Backbone as CSV, one residue per row, in Angstrom:
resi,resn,N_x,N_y,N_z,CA_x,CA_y,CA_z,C_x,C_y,C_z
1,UNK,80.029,86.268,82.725,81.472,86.304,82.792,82.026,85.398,81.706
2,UNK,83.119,85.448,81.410,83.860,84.908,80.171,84.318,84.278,80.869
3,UNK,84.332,82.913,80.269,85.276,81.836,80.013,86.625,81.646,79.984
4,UNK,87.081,83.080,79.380,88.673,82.896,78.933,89.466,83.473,80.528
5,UNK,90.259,82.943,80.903,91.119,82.981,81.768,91.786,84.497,82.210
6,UNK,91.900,85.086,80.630,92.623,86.454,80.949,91.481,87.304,80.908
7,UNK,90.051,87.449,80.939,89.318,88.102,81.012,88.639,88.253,82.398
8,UNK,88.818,87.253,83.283,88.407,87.253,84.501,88.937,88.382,85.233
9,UNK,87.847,88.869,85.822,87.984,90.099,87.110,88.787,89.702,88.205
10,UNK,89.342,89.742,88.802,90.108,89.537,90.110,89.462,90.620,91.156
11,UNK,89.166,89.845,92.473,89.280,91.105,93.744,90.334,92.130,93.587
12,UNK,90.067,92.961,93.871,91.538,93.954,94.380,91.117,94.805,95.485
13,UNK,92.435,95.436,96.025,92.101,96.028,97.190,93.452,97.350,97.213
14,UNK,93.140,98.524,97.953,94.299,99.444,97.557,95.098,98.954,98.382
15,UNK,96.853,99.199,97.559,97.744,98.858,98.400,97.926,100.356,99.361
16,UNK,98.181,100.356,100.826,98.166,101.143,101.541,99.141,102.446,101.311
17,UNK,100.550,101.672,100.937,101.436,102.534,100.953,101.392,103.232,99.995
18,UNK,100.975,103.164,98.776,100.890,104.051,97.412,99.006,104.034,96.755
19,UNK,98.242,103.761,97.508,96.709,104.084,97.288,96.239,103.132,95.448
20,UNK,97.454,102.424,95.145,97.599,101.948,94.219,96.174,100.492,94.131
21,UNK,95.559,100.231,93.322,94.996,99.283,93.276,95.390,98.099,92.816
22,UNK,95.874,97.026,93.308,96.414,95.943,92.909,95.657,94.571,93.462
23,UNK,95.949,93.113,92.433,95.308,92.153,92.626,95.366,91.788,94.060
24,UNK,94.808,91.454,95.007,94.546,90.540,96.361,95.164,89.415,95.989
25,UNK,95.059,88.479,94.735,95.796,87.194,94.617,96.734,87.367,93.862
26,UNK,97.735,86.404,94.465,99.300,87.030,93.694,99.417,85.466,92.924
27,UNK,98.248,84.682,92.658,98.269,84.020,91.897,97.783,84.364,90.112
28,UNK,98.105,83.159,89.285,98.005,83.787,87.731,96.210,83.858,87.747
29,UNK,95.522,84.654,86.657,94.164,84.657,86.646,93.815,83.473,86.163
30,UNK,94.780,82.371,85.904,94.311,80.704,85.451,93.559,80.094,87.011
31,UNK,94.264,80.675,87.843,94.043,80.222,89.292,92.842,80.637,90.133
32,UNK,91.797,80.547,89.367,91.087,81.692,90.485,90.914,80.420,91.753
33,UNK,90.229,81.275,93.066,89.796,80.441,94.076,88.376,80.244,94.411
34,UNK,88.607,79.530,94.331,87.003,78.393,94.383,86.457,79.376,95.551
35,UNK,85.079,80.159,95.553,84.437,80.421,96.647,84.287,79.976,97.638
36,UNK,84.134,78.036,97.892,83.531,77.752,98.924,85.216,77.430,99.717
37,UNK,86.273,77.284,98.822,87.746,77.444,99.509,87.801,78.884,100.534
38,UNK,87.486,80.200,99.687,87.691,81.419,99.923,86.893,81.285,101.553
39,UNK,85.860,80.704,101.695,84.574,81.240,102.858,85.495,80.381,103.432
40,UNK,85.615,79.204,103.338,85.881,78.074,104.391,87.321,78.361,105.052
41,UNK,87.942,79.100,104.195,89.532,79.646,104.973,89.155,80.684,105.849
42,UNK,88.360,81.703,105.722,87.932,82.993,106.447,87.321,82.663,106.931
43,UNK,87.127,81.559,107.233,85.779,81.041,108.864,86.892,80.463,109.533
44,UNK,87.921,80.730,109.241,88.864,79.939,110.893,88.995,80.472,111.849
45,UNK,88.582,80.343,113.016,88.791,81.132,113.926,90.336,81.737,114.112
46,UNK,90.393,82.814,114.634,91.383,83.948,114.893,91.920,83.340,116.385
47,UNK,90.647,83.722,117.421,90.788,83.395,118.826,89.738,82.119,119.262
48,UNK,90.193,81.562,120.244,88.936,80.837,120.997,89.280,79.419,120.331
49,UNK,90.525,79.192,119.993,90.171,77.710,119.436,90.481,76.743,120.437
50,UNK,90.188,75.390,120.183,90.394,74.322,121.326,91.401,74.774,122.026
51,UNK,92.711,74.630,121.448,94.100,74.745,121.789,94.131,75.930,122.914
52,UNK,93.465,76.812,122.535,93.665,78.333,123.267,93.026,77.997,124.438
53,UNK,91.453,77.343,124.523,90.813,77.295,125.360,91.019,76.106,126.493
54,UNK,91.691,75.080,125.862,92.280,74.209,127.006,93.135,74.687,127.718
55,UNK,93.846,75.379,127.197,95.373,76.322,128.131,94.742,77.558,129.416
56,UNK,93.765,78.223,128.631,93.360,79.302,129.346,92.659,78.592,131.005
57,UNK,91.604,77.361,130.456,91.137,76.747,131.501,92.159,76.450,132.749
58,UNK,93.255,75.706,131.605,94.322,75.142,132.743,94.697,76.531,133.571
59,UNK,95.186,77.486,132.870,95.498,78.701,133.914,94.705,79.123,134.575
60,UNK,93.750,79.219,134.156,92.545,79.815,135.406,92.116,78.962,136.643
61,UNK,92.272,77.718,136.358,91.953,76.274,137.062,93.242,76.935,138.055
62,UNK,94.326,77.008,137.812,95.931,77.099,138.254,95.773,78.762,139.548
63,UNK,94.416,79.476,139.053,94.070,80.878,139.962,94.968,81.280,139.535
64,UNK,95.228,82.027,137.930,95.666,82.772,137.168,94.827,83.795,136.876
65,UNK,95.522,85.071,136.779,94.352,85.988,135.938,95.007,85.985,134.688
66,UNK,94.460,86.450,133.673,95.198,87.086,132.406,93.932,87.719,131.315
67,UNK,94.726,88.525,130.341,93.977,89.221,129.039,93.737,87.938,127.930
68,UNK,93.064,88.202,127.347,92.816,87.290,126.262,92.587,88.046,124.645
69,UNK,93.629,87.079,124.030,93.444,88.357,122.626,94.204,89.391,122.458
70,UNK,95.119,90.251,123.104,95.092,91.137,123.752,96.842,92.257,122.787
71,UNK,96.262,93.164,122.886,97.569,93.743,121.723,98.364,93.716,122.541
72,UNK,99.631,93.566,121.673,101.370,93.672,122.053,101.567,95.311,122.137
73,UNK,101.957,95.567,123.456,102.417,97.027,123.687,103.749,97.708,122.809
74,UNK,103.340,98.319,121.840,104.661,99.167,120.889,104.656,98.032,119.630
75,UNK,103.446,96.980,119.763,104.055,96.802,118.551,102.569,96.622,117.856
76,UNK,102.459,97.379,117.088,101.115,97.167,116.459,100.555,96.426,115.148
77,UNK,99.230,96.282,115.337,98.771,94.824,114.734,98.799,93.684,115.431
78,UNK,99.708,93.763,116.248,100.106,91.780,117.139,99.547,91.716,118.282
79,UNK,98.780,90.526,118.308,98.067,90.342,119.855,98.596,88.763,120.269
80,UNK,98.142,88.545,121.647,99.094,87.637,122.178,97.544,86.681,122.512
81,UNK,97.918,85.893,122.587,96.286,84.597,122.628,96.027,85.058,124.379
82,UNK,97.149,84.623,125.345,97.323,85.421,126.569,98.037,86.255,126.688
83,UNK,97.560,87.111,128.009,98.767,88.057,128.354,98.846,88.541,129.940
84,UNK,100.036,88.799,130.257,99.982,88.702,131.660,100.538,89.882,131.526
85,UNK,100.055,91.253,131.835,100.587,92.630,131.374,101.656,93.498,132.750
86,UNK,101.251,92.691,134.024,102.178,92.817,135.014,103.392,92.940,135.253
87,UNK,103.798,91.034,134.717,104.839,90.572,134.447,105.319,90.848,133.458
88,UNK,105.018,91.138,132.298,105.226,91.365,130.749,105.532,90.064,129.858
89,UNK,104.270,89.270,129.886,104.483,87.631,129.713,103.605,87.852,128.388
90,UNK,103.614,87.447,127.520,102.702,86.702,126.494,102.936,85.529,126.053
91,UNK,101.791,85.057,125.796,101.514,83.741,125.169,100.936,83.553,123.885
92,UNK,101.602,82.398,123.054,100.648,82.302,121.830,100.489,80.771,121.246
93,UNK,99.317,80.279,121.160,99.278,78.824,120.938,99.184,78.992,119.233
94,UNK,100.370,78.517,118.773,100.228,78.494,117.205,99.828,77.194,116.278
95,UNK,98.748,77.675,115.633,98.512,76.504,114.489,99.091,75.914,113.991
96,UNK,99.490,74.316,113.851,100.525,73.879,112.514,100.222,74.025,111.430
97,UNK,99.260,74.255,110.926,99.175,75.065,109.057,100.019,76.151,109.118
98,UNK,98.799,77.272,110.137,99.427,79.315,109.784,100.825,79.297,110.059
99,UNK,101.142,78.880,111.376,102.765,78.676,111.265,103.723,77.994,110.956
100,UNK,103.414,76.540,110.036,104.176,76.117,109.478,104.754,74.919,110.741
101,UNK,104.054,74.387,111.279,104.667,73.222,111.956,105.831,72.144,111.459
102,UNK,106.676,72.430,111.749,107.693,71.077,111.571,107.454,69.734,111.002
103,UNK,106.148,69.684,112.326,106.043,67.942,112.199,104.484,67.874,112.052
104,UNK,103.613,68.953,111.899,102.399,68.488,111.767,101.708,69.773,110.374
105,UNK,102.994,70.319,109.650,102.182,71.656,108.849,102.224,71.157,107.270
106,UNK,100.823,71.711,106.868,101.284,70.943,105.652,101.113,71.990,104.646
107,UNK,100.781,71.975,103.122,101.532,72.647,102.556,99.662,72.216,101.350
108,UNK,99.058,73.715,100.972,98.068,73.496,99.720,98.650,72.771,98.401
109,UNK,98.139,71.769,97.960,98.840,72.003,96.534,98.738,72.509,95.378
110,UNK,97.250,73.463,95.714,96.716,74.016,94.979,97.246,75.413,95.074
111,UNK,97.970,76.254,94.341,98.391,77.635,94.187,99.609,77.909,95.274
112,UNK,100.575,76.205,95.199,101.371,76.140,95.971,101.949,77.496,96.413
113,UNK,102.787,77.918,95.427,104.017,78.914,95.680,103.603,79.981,96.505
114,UNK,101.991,80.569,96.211,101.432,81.369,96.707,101.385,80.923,98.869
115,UNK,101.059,79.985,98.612,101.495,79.663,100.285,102.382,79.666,100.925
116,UNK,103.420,78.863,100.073,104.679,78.980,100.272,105.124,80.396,100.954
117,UNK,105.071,81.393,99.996,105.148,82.584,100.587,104.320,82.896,101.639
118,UNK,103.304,82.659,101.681,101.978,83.307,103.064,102.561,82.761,104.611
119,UNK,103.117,81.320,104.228,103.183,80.661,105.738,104.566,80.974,105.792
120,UNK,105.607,81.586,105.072,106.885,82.031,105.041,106.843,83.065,105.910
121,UNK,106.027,84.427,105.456,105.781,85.325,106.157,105.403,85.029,107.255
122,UNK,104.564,84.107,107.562,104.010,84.169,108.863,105.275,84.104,109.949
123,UNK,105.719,82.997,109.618,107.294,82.430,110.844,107.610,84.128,110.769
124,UNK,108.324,84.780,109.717,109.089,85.848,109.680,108.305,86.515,110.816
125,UNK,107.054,86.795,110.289,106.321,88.005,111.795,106.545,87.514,113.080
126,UNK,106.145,86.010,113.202,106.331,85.539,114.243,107.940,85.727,115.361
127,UNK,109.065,85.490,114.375,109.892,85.397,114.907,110.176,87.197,115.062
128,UNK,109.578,87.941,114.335,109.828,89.263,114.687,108.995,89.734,115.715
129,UNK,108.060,89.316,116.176,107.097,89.447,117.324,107.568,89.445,118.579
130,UNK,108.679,88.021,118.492,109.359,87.495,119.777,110.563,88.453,119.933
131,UNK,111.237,88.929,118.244,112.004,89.922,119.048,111.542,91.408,119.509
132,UNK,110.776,91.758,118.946,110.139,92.933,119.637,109.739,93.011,121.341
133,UNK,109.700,91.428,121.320,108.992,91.178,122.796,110.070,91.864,123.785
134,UNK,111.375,90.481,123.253,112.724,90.984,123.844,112.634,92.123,123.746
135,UNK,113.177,93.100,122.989,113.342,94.292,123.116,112.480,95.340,123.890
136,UNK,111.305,95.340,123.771,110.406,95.732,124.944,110.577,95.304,126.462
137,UNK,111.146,94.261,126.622,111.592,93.600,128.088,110.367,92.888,128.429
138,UNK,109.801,92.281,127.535,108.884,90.970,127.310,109.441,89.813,127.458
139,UNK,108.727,88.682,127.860,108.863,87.002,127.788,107.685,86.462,126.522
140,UNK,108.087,85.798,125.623,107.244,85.553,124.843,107.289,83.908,124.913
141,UNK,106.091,83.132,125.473,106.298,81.579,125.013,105.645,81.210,124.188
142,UNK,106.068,80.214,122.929,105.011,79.634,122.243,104.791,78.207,122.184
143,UNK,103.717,77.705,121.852,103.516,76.356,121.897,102.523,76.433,120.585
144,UNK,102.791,75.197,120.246,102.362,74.123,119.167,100.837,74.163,119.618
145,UNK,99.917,73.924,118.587,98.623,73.614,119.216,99.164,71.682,119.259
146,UNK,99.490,71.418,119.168,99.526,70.020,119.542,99.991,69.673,120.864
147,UNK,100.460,70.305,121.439,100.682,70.522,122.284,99.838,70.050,123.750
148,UNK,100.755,69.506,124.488,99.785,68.940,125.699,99.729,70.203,126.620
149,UNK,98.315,70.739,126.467,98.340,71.909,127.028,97.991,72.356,128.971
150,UNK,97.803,70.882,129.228,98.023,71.087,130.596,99.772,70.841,131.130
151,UNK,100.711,70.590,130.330,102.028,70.889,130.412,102.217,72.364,129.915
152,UNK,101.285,72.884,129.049,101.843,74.242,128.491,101.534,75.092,129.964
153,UNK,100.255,74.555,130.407,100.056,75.823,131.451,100.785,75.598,132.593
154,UNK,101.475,74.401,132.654,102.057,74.413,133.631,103.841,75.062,133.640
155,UNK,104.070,75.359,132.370,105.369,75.986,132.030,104.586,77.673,132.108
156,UNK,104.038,77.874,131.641,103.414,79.082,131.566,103.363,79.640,133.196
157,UNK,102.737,78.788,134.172,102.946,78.969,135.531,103.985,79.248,136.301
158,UNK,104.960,78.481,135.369,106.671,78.129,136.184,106.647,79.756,136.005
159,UNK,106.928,80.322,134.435,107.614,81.236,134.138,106.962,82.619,134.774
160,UNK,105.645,82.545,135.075,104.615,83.689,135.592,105.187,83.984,136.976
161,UNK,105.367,82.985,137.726,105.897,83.082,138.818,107.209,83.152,139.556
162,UNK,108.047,83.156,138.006,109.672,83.849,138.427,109.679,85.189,137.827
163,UNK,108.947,85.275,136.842,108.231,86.685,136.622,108.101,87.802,137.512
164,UNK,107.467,86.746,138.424,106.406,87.799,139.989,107.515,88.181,141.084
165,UNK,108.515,86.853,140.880,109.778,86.656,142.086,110.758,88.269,141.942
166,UNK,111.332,88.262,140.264,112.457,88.636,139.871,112.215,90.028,138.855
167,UNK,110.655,89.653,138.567,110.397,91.085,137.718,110.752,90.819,136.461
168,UNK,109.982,91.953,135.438,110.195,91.248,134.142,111.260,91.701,133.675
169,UNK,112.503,91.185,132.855,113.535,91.939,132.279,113.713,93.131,131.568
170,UNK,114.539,93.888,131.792,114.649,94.959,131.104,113.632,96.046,131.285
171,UNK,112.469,96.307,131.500,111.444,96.938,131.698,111.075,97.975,132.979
């Protein structure tokens, strides 16, 4: 491989909507990404992380049932960390990196802008997730993984069980 910057190959992948082949990194080819960056980001877990698994315990501890992982009905691609498909409850314990935490998210400084945008999008889906929820006649709660998650399950409980009282809205 060459040396020179503009000769480097880039991944690509087809874009869906027009079968078009375009770069995967929407960074300049000065930027490539370090392999052991590339592996070590794609080994984060999806599901099953502490955060998820302290909450789930607490609910099950609490003689909860629920789905785990589990797709959002009508809205596809989105799954909920829990889900209580009865009531029409989901849950999602969010990362402070992927979603951009307030007080605990921080920011690469390497191929900034490019993140900038990634964790931008993310909030956007996110907050479009929650309205889809609404609109489906869903309850959507989220919590922080920082979060003291034997308080999360215990809000999670409150709401499951006015859920069960009153039925889920709209639905």
């Amino acid at each position: 491989m060459t040396s020179d910057p503009s000769q480097r190959v880039r991944p690509t992948s087809p874009d869906s909507r027009s079968g078009v082949v375009r770069p995967t990194s929407r960074s300049s080819p000065d930027e490539p990404v370090d392999e052991s960056v590339r592996s070590r980001m794609s080994a984060q877990p999806r599901r099953d992380t502490a955060p998820e698994l302290a909450l789930r315990r607490e609910l099950h501890r609490a003689g909860l049932r629920f789905r785990v992982d589990h797709p959002l009905p009508g809205i596809p691609r989105r799954r909920a960390d829990v889900v209580f498909t009865r009531v029409g409850l989901a849950v999602f314990v969010d990362g402070c990196f992927w979603h951009d935490c307030p007080e605990h998210g921080t920011r690469p400084r390497t191929r900034a802008s490019w993140w900038e945008e990634k964790l931008r999008r993310n909030v956007e889906r996110d907050r479009d997730t929650d309205n889809r929820l609404v609109a489906a006649g869903w309850v959507g709660l989220r919590f922080w993984e920082h979060a003291d998650m034997t308080w999360a399950a215990a809000e999670v409980h409150r709401t499951y069980r006015e859920l069960r009282v009153s039925g889920p809205p709209n639905r």
